[in-house]
Coordinates of C-alpha atoms and ligand atoms in Angstrom, one line a residue:
M1 CA -9.0 -27.5 16.0
N2 CA -6.2 -26.1 18.1
I3 CA -3.2 -24.7 16.4
V4 CA 0.1 -24.1 18.3
I5 CA 2.8 -22.1 16.7
L6 CA 6.3 -22.5 18.0
A7 CA 8.2 -19.3 17.9
A8 CA 10.4 -19.2 21.1
G9 CA 13.7 -20.1 19.5
M10 CA 16.4 -17.5 19.4
G11 CA 17.5 -17.5 15.8
K12 CA 21.3 -16.9 16.6
R13 CA 22.3 -17.3 13.0
M14 CA 20.1 -14.2 12.0
Q15 CA 22.8 -12.1 13.7
S16 CA 20.1 -9.6 14.7
A17 CA 18.6 -8.0 17.7
L18 CA 15.1 -8.7 16.1
P19 CA 13.7 -12.0 17.1
K20 CA 13.8 -14.3 14.2
V21 CA 10.1 -14.7 13.6
L22 CA 9.6 -10.8 13.3
H23 CA 12.0 -10.7 10.2
P24 CA 10.0 -9.7 7.2
L25 CA 9.4 -11.8 4.2
A26 CA 7.6 -10.0 1.5
G27 CA 7.2 -7.1 3.9
K28 CA 5.5 -9.1 6.6
P29 CA 6.9 -10.8 9.6
L30 CA 7.6 -14.5 9.2
L31 CA 5.3 -15.3 12.0
S32 CA 2.4 -13.2 10.4
H33 CA 2.6 -15.5 7.4
V34 CA 2.1 -18.5 9.6
L35 CA -0.6 -16.9 11.5
D36 CA -2.5 -15.9 8.4
T37 CA -2.2 -19.6 7.2
A38 CA -3.3 -20.7 10.5
R39 CA -6.4 -18.4 10.4
S40 CA -7.3 -19.7 7.1
L41 CA -8.0 -23.0 8.8
S42 CA -10.5 -21.4 11.1
P43 CA -9.0 -22.8 14.6
S44 CA -10.9 -22.6 17.7
T45 CA -7.7 -22.0 19.6
L46 CA -4.7 -20.2 18.2
C47 CA -1.7 -20.2 20.5
V48 CA 1.8 -18.7 19.8
I49 CA 4.7 -19.8 22.0
Y50 CA 7.2 -17.1 22.3
G51 CA 10.3 -16.6 24.4
H52 CA 13.5 -15.3 22.9
G53 CA 13.4 -11.5 22.2
G54 CA 11.1 -10.9 25.3
E55 CA 7.7 -9.0 24.8
Q56 CA 8.5 -7.9 21.2
V57 CA 6.7 -10.8 19.7
P58 CA 3.2 -10.4 21.5
S59 CA 3.4 -6.7 21.6
L60 CA 3.8 -6.5 17.7
L61 CA 1.5 -9.2 16.8
A62 CA -1.2 -8.9 19.5
A63 CA -4.6 -9.9 18.1
S64 CA -7.9 -10.9 19.8
D65 CA -7.8 -14.4 18.3
V66 CA -4.2 -15.2 19.5
I67 CA -3.1 -16.6 22.9
F68 CA 0.5 -15.8 23.6
A69 CA 2.3 -18.3 26.0
C70 CA 5.8 -17.5 27.1
Q71 CA 8.4 -20.3 27.0
Q72 CA 11.3 -19.3 29.3
P73 CA 13.8 -20.9 29.3
Q74 CA 13.7 -22.9 26.0
L75 CA 14.1 -26.6 26.7
G76 CA 13.0 -27.9 23.3
T77 CA 10.1 -28.4 21.1
G78 CA 8.3 -30.7 23.4
H79 CA 8.6 -28.3 26.3
A80 CA 7.5 -25.5 23.9
V81 CA 4.2 -27.4 23.1
A82 CA 3.7 -28.1 26.8
Q83 CA 3.4 -24.5 27.5
A84 CA 0.4 -24.3 25.3
A85 CA -1.3 -27.4 26.9
P86 CA -3.6 -25.6 29.4
H87 CA -5.1 -23.6 26.4
L88 CA -6.0 -26.6 24.2
D89 CA -9.4 -28.0 23.9
D90 CA -9.1 -31.8 24.4
A91 CA -12.2 -32.4 22.1
A92 CA -10.4 -31.2 18.9
P93 CA -7.0 -32.2 17.4
T94 CA -3.9 -30.0 17.7
L95 CA -1.8 -29.0 14.8
V96 CA 1.6 -27.8 15.6
L97 CA 3.2 -25.2 13.1
Y98 CA 6.8 -23.4 13.3
G99 CA 6.9 -19.6 13.3
D100 CA 9.9 -19.6 11.1
V101 CA 8.4 -21.8 8.3
P102 CA 6.5 -19.1 6.5
L103 CA 5.3 -20.7 3.1
T104 CA 3.4 -23.7 4.1
D105 CA 0.3 -24.0 1.9
A106 CA -3.1 -24.5 3.6
A107 CA -4.0 -27.3 1.2
S108 CA -1.0 -29.2 2.5
L109 CA -2.1 -28.9 6.1
Q110 CA -5.6 -29.9 5.1
R111 CA -4.3 -33.0 3.8
L112 CA -2.3 -33.6 7.1
I113 CA -5.4 -32.9 9.1
A114 CA -7.5 -35.2 7.0
A115 CA -4.9 -37.9 7.6
A116 CA -5.0 -37.3 11.2
G117 CA -8.7 -37.6 11.6
N118 CA -9.8 -37.4 15.2
D119 CA -7.8 -40.0 16.8
K120 CA -4.5 -40.4 14.7
L121 CA -1.1 -38.8 15.1
A122 CA -0.1 -37.4 11.7
I123 CA 3.2 -36.0 10.5
L124 CA 4.0 -33.9 7.5
T125 CA 7.2 -35.5 6.0
V126 CA 9.3 -34.9 2.9
H127 CA 12.1 -36.6 1.1
M128 CA 15.3 -34.8 0.8
D129 CA 18.4 -35.7 -1.2
D130 CA 20.4 -34.0 1.8
P131 CA 18.5 -34.7 5.0
T132 CA 21.5 -33.4 7.2
G133 CA 20.1 -31.7 10.4
Y134 CA 16.6 -33.0 10.2
G135 CA 14.9 -35.5 12.2
R136 CA 14.7 -38.8 10.4
I137 CA 11.4 -40.8 10.0
V138 CA 12.0 -44.3 11.1
R139 CA 9.5 -46.9 9.5
E140 CA 9.0 -50.5 10.1
H141 CA 7.1 -52.4 7.5
G142 CA 6.0 -49.0 6.2
A143 CA 4.6 -47.8 9.4
I144 CA 6.3 -44.9 11.2
T145 CA 7.5 -46.1 14.5
R146 CA 9.6 -43.1 15.8
I147 CA 11.6 -40.0 14.9
V148 CA 15.3 -39.8 15.6
E149 CA 17.0 -36.6 15.7
Q150 CA 20.4 -36.1 13.7
K151 CA 22.4 -35.9 16.8
D152 CA 21.1 -39.1 18.2
A153 CA 21.0 -41.2 15.0
T154 CA 23.0 -44.2 14.1
D155 CA 24.6 -44.3 10.7
A156 CA 21.9 -46.5 9.3
E157 CA 19.3 -44.0 10.5
L158 CA 21.3 -41.1 9.0
A159 CA 21.0 -42.8 5.6
I160 CA 17.1 -42.4 5.8
T161 CA 16.0 -39.5 3.4
E162 CA 12.5 -39.0 4.7
V163 CA 12.5 -36.3 7.3
N164 CA 10.3 -34.7 9.9
T165 CA 9.2 -31.2 8.7
G166 CA 8.2 -30.5 12.4
I167 CA 4.6 -30.0 11.4
L168 CA 2.1 -32.4 12.9
V169 CA -1.5 -33.1 14.1
A170 CA -2.1 -35.0 17.2
P171 CA -5.1 -35.9 19.4
T172 CA -5.1 -33.4 22.1
A173 CA -5.9 -35.3 25.3
R174 CA -3.3 -37.9 24.2
L175 CA -0.8 -35.3 23.3
K176 CA -1.0 -33.7 26.8
Q177 CA -0.4 -37.2 28.3
W178 CA 2.6 -37.8 26.1
L179 CA 4.1 -34.4 26.7
A180 CA 4.0 -35.0 30.4
T181 CA 6.1 -38.2 30.0
L182 CA 8.9 -36.7 27.9
S183 CA 12.5 -36.7 29.2
N184 CA 15.5 -34.9 28.0
H185 CA 17.9 -37.7 28.1
N186 CA 19.2 -37.2 24.6
A187 CA 22.3 -35.7 22.7
Q188 CA 20.9 -32.1 23.0
G189 CA 19.5 -32.4 26.6
E190 CA 16.2 -31.2 25.2
Y191 CA 12.5 -32.3 25.5
Y192 CA 11.9 -33.4 22.0
L193 CA 8.4 -33.1 20.6
T194 CA 9.3 -35.9 18.3
D195 CA 9.4 -38.4 21.0
I196 CA 5.6 -38.4 21.1
V197 CA 5.7 -40.6 18.1
A198 CA 7.1 -43.5 19.9
R199 CA 4.7 -42.9 22.8
A200 CA 1.8 -43.1 20.2
V201 CA 3.0 -46.3 18.8
A202 CA 3.2 -47.8 22.4
D203 CA -0.2 -46.6 23.1
G204 CA -1.5 -48.2 19.9
V205 CA -2.4 -44.9 18.4
P206 CA -1.9 -45.1 14.6
V207 CA 0.7 -42.7 13.1
A208 CA 0.0 -41.4 9.6
S209 CA 1.9 -39.1 7.4
A210 CA 1.2 -36.6 4.6
Q211 CA 3.3 -34.8 2.1
P212 CA 3.2 -31.3 1.1
E213 CA 2.9 -30.3 -2.7
A214 CA 6.4 -28.9 -2.8
V215 CA 9.3 -29.2 -0.4
W216 CA 9.9 -25.4 -0.2
E217 CA 6.6 -25.3 1.8
T218 CA 8.3 -26.9 4.8
L219 CA 11.6 -24.9 4.6
G220 CA 12.5 -22.9 7.8
V221 CA 14.4 -19.7 8.2
N222 CA 17.6 -20.0 10.3
S223 CA 19.9 -17.3 8.6
K224 CA 19.6 -14.3 6.3
V225 CA 20.7 -16.5 3.4
Q226 CA 17.7 -18.8 3.9
L227 CA 15.4 -15.9 4.4
A228 CA 16.6 -14.5 1.1
E229 CA 16.0 -17.9 -0.7
L230 CA 12.5 -18.2 0.6
E231 CA 11.9 -14.6 -0.5
R232 CA 12.8 -15.4 -4.0
I233 CA 10.6 -18.6 -3.9
H234 CA 7.7 -16.7 -2.7
Q235 CA 8.2 -13.9 -5.2
R236 CA 8.5 -16.3 -8.0
N237 CA 5.2 -18.0 -6.9
I238 CA 3.5 -14.5 -6.9
A239 CA 4.9 -13.6 -10.4
N240 CA 3.9 -17.2 -11.8
A241 CA 0.2 -16.5 -10.6
L242 CA 0.2 -13.1 -12.2
L243 CA 1.6 -14.6 -15.5
E244 CA -1.0 -17.3 -15.4
Q245 CA -3.7 -14.7 -15.0
G246 CA -2.4 -13.1 -18.1
V247 CA -0.3 -10.3 -16.7
T248 CA 2.7 -9.4 -18.8
L249 CA 5.9 -9.3 -16.7
L250 CA 8.9 -8.5 -18.6
D251 CA 11.0 -10.5 -16.2
P252 CA 9.2 -12.5 -13.6
A253 CA 12.5 -12.6 -11.5
R254 CA 12.6 -8.9 -11.2
L255 CA 9.3 -8.1 -9.5
D256 CA 8.6 -7.7 -5.8
V257 CA 5.1 -7.9 -4.4
R258 CA 4.9 -7.0 -0.6
G259 CA 1.3 -7.1 -0.1
T260 CA -1.7 -7.7 -2.4
L261 CA -1.6 -6.9 -6.2
T262 CA -4.7 -7.2 -8.1
C263 CA -4.5 -6.8 -11.8
G264 CA -7.1 -6.5 -14.6
R265 CA -6.6 -7.8 -18.2
D266 CA -3.7 -6.8 -20.3
V267 CA -1.6 -5.2 -17.6
T268 CA 2.1 -4.9 -18.3
I269 CA 4.8 -4.5 -15.6
D270 CA 8.3 -3.8 -16.6
V271 CA 11.4 -4.7 -14.5
G272 CA 12.3 -3.6 -10.9
C273 CA 8.9 -2.6 -9.8
V274 CA 7.9 -2.9 -6.1
F275 CA 4.3 -3.2 -5.0
E276 CA 3.4 -2.7 -1.3
G277 CA 0.3 -2.8 0.5
I278 CA -3.0 -3.1 -1.4
V279 CA -2.4 -2.1 -5.0
T280 CA -4.9 -2.4 -8.0
L281 CA -3.8 -2.1 -11.6
E282 CA -6.9 -1.9 -13.8
D283 CA -7.2 -3.2 -17.3
G284 CA -4.4 -2.2 -19.7
A285 CA -2.4 -0.3 -17.0
R286 CA 1.2 -0.2 -17.9
I287 CA 3.8 0.1 -15.2
E288 CA 7.3 0.9 -16.7
A289 CA 10.6 0.1 -15.0
H290 CA 11.6 0.7 -11.4
C291 CA 8.4 2.1 -9.9
V292 CA 7.5 1.9 -6.3
I293 CA 3.7 1.8 -5.8
R294 CA 2.1 1.4 -2.3
N295 CA -1.7 1.3 -1.6
A296 CA -2.8 2.7 -4.7
V297 CA -5.3 2.3 -7.6
I298 CA -4.0 2.8 -11.2
A299 CA -7.1 3.1 -13.4
A300 CA -7.6 1.4 -16.8
G301 CA -5.1 2.4 -19.5
A302 CA -3.1 4.5 -17.3
Q303 CA 0.7 4.6 -18.0
I304 CA 3.3 5.0 -15.3
K305 CA 6.7 5.8 -16.8
P306 CA 9.9 4.7 -15.3
F307 CA 11.1 5.7 -11.7
C308 CA 7.8 6.9 -10.2
H309 CA 7.0 6.7 -6.5
I310 CA 3.2 6.5 -5.7
E311 CA 1.7 6.1 -2.3
D312 CA -1.8 6.3 -1.1
A313 CA -2.9 7.6 -4.3
T314 CA -5.4 7.1 -7.2
V315 CA -4.4 7.5 -10.8
G316 CA -7.4 8.0 -13.2
A317 CA -7.9 6.2 -16.4
H318 CA -5.6 6.9 -19.3
S319 CA -3.5 9.3 -17.1
V320 CA 0.3 9.4 -17.9
I321 CA 2.7 9.8 -14.9
G322 CA 6.5 10.2 -14.8
P323 CA 9.1 9.6 -15.4
Y324 CA 10.3 10.6 -12.1
A325 CA 7.1 11.7 -10.6
R326 CA 6.0 11.5 -7.0
L327 CA 2.5 11.0 -6.0
R328 CA 2.1 11.4 -2.1
P329 CA -0.8 10.3 0.2
G330 CA -4.1 11.9 -0.7
T331 CA -3.4 12.4 -4.3
V332 CA -6.6 11.7 -6.5
L333 CA -6.0 12.3 -10.2
A334 CA -9.1 11.9 -12.6
E335 CA -8.8 10.6 -16.2
N336 CA -6.4 11.9 -18.8
V337 CA -4.2 13.7 -16.3
H338 CA -0.5 14.2 -17.2
I339 CA 2.0 14.4 -14.4
G340 CA 5.5 14.8 -15.6
N341 CA 9.1 14.6 -14.5
F342 CA 10.0 16.0 -11.0
V343 CA 6.5 16.8 -10.1
E344 CA 5.3 16.1 -6.6
I345 CA 1.7 16.1 -5.7
K346 CA 0.3 15.6 -2.1
N347 CA -3.2 15.6 -0.7
S348 CA -4.7 17.1 -3.9
Q349 CA -7.4 16.3 -6.3
V350 CA -6.7 17.0 -10.1
A351 CA -9.7 16.8 -12.4
A352 CA -9.7 15.4 -15.9
G353 CA -7.4 16.6 -18.6
S354 CA -5.1 18.8 -16.5
K355 CA -1.3 18.8 -16.8
A356 CA 1.7 19.5 -14.7
N357 CA 4.4 18.3 -16.8
H358 CA 7.6 19.6 -15.3
L359 CA 9.2 20.4 -12.0
A360 CA 6.1 21.4 -9.8
Y361 CA 5.0 21.0 -6.2
V362 CA 1.3 20.8 -5.8
G363 CA 0.2 20.3 -2.2
D364 CA -3.1 20.6 -0.5
A365 CA -4.9 21.8 -3.7
T366 CA -8.0 21.2 -5.6
I367 CA -7.4 21.6 -9.4
G368 CA -10.2 21.7 -12.0
S369 CA -10.3 20.2 -15.5
R370 CA -8.0 21.1 -18.4
V371 CA -5.7 23.2 -16.1
N372 CA -2.2 23.7 -17.3
I373 CA 0.5 24.1 -14.5
G374 CA 3.6 25.6 -15.9
A375 CA 7.1 24.3 -15.1
G376 CA 8.5 25.4 -11.7
T377 CA 5.1 26.2 -10.1
I378 CA 4.7 25.7 -6.5
T379 CA 1.9 25.8 -4.1
C380 CA 3.1 27.6 -0.9
N381 CA 0.7 25.6 1.3
Y382 CA 2.6 25.9 4.6
D383 CA 3.3 29.1 6.5
G384 CA 5.7 27.3 9.0
A385 CA 2.7 26.5 11.3
N386 CA -0.5 25.7 9.4
K387 CA -1.4 24.4 6.0
F388 CA -3.8 26.0 3.5
R389 CA -5.5 24.8 0.4
T390 CA -5.2 26.3 -3.1
V391 CA -8.0 26.1 -5.5
I392 CA -7.6 26.3 -9.2
G393 CA -10.7 26.5 -11.5
D394 CA -11.2 24.9 -14.8
D395 CA -9.2 25.8 -17.8
A396 CA -6.8 28.0 -15.8
F397 CA -3.4 28.5 -17.1
I398 CA -0.5 28.8 -14.5
G399 CA 2.5 30.3 -16.0
S400 CA 5.9 28.9 -15.3
D401 CA 7.7 29.5 -12.0
S402 CA 4.6 30.9 -10.2
Q403 CA 4.1 30.6 -6.5
L404 CA 0.5 30.3 -5.2
V405 CA 0.5 31.4 -1.6
A406 CA -2.4 29.7 0.0
P407 CA -5.0 30.1 0.9
V408 CA -5.8 31.4 -2.5
T409 CA -8.1 30.7 -5.5
V410 CA -7.5 31.0 -9.1
G411 CA -10.8 31.5 -11.1
K412 CA -12.0 29.5 -14.0
G413 CA -10.1 30.3 -17.2
A414 CA -7.7 32.6 -15.4
T415 CA -4.2 33.0 -16.6
L416 CA -1.1 33.7 -14.3
G417 CA 1.8 35.4 -16.0
A418 CA 5.0 33.4 -15.6
G419 CA 6.8 34.3 -12.3
T420 CA 3.8 35.4 -10.6
T421 CA 3.7 35.3 -6.7
L422 CA -0.1 35.0 -6.2
T423 CA -1.0 36.2 -2.6
K424 CA -4.7 37.4 -3.5
D425 CA -7.2 35.6 -5.5
A426 CA -6.9 35.6 -9.3
P427 CA -10.3 36.5 -11.0
A428 CA -11.8 34.2 -13.6
G429 CA -11.0 34.8 -17.2
A430 CA -8.3 37.6 -16.6
L431 CA -4.6 37.8 -16.7
T432 CA -2.9 38.2 -13.3
I433 CA 0.7 38.9 -13.1
S434 CA 2.9 40.0 -10.1
R435 CA 6.1 40.2 -12.0
A436 CA 8.2 43.6 -11.9
R437 CA 8.2 45.3 -15.2
Q438 CA 11.1 44.6 -17.4
V439 CA 13.6 47.5 -17.9
T440 CA 16.6 47.7 -20.3
L441 CA 19.4 50.1 -19.2
T442 CA 21.1 51.5 -22.3
G443 CA 24.8 52.4 -21.9
W444 CA 25.3 50.1 -19.0
Q445 CA 28.9 48.6 -18.9
R446 CA 29.9 45.3 -17.7
P447 CA 32.4 45.6 -14.8
V448 CA 36.1 44.9 -15.9
K449 CA 38.8 43.2 -13.9
L450 CA 40.8 45.7 -11.8
K451 CA 44.6 45.9 -12.7
K452 CA 47.1 45.5 -9.8
Ligands
UD1_501 C1 13.1 -29.9 14.6 C2 12.7 -31.4 14.8 C3 13.3 -32.1 13.8 C4 12.8 -31.6 12.4 C5 13.1 -30.0 12.4 C6 12.5 -29.5 11.1 C7 12.5 -31.8 17.3 C8 13.1 -32.2 18.4 N1 13.1 -31.8 16.2 O1 14.4 -29.8 15.0 O2 12.8 -33.5 13.8 O3 13.3 -32.2 11.4 O4 12.6 -29.4 13.5 O5 12.9 -28.2 10.9 O6 11.3 -31.3 17.4 N2 11.4 -23.9 19.4 C9 10.7 -23.4 20.6 N3 11.2 -23.6 21.8 C10 12.1 -24.5 22.0 C11 12.7 -25.1 20.9 C12 12.4 -24.7 19.6 O7 9.8 -22.6 20.4 O8 12.6 -24.7 23.1 C13 10.8 -23.5 18.2 C14 11.9 -22.8 17.3 O9 11.7 -21.5 17.4 C15 11.6 -23.4 15.8 C16 11.0 -24.7 16.1 O10 10.5 -24.8 17.4 O11 10.6 -22.6 15.2 C17 12.0 -25.7 15.8 O12 13.1 -25.7 16.7 P1 14.5 -26.1 16.1 O13 15.5 -25.7 17.2 O14 14.8 -25.3 14.9 O15 14.4 -27.6 15.9 P2 15.4 -28.6 15.1 O16 16.5 -28.8 16.0 O17 15.7 -27.9 13.8
MG502 MG1 15.4 -26.0 12.9

């Protein structure tokens, strides 16, 4: 099959410098949603018609399986499909999709493709209570005879509630002939793709139709309001799928998934969480309110308390994170690790049972098992030019407010006294302390305010 995606329109009502089809839905450009659906149908030719916004569309979405054809100027949907004609294989039918209609289900398209077979024209239609703005499907004795655009329709035609979604399948050799005969003698002065329907009827080619499972599958984005509406529909669909799978969502209306979220059994997600990229929540994981988690694995039984930010990180089984913790790229925590409030961890491995419960920065570090990192501890990993590692052995105890000036190693079972600035390795099993000795000055007097 050939697939042509129309994406040359300008999207004026988006009020944006960004071409409409590049605006994100669930974190991904509208056109990428359509491309992904198209790819799921394994087309032999995949052609995107772009135009408005110049080279931004092909440069952002370039892929080896996509042909980009420029339509300049944009003279209508028929003129747009004509730009793809040289790339289309006559032996296979052609499916036309819109780059600004992101939520069409592949199953609905499969039905349309089946209705078309190899030699019919098939149109995806829906019934709308308010069909204003859409092309109307004109039928005689039940059979589709033509499509009339809103601006060209008579009052009787405007009363028709079956509308053209714009998505259709056509036999390709015929399509090319029909496109070559289109005229722009209509209310909008455009070459209408919809005029191929009357051409098909004249040529004795049967015109079939199919309907999607839901009307929202065919809704397009013309404004930020419509984009926001489709975002909610999409998010609600994702939430429903998670609920059906057994995930507990405290409020399915307050969840945002911008990527792929995979959940095990008995996962709980509280309100206001955002999942980006590829995220896996294993059995029994619990994500509390207002967490942002991107490209991460949260292992079985782990608990993420409210307001955590986790990116490119792994949290081990039964670990407890937050509230207010930040796990940055390269963080790998083993099981039963506790990371508390205002702790930032970057590019570090933390072995089982270790804790950093309050106010710490751990960067470029390798931390053993059962290590206790006191409040206010900082790994000084950066000298302004280069970064160095800190290594802390099993069972070490790092006193509060210590600075570990990397590269430096703390031996197994070592203790650092509170306030230590560690610039040389701390031997295993011993107490190392760099704090100045405490003195008390007897007879010292507080200053008093001078009299004027
Ligand atoms: C079109 C259909 C109408 C249908 C409606 C569904 C025609 C003549 N009309 O109308 O029957 O009910 O869609 O939404 O086909 N595009 C180009 N190049 C162009 C013009 C459009 O690439 O020169 C693209 C647009 O970017 C958009 C799609 O084609 O993705 C539809 O264009 P639009 O202008 O929205 O068509 P409508 O007038 O809404
Ligand atoms: Mg439109």
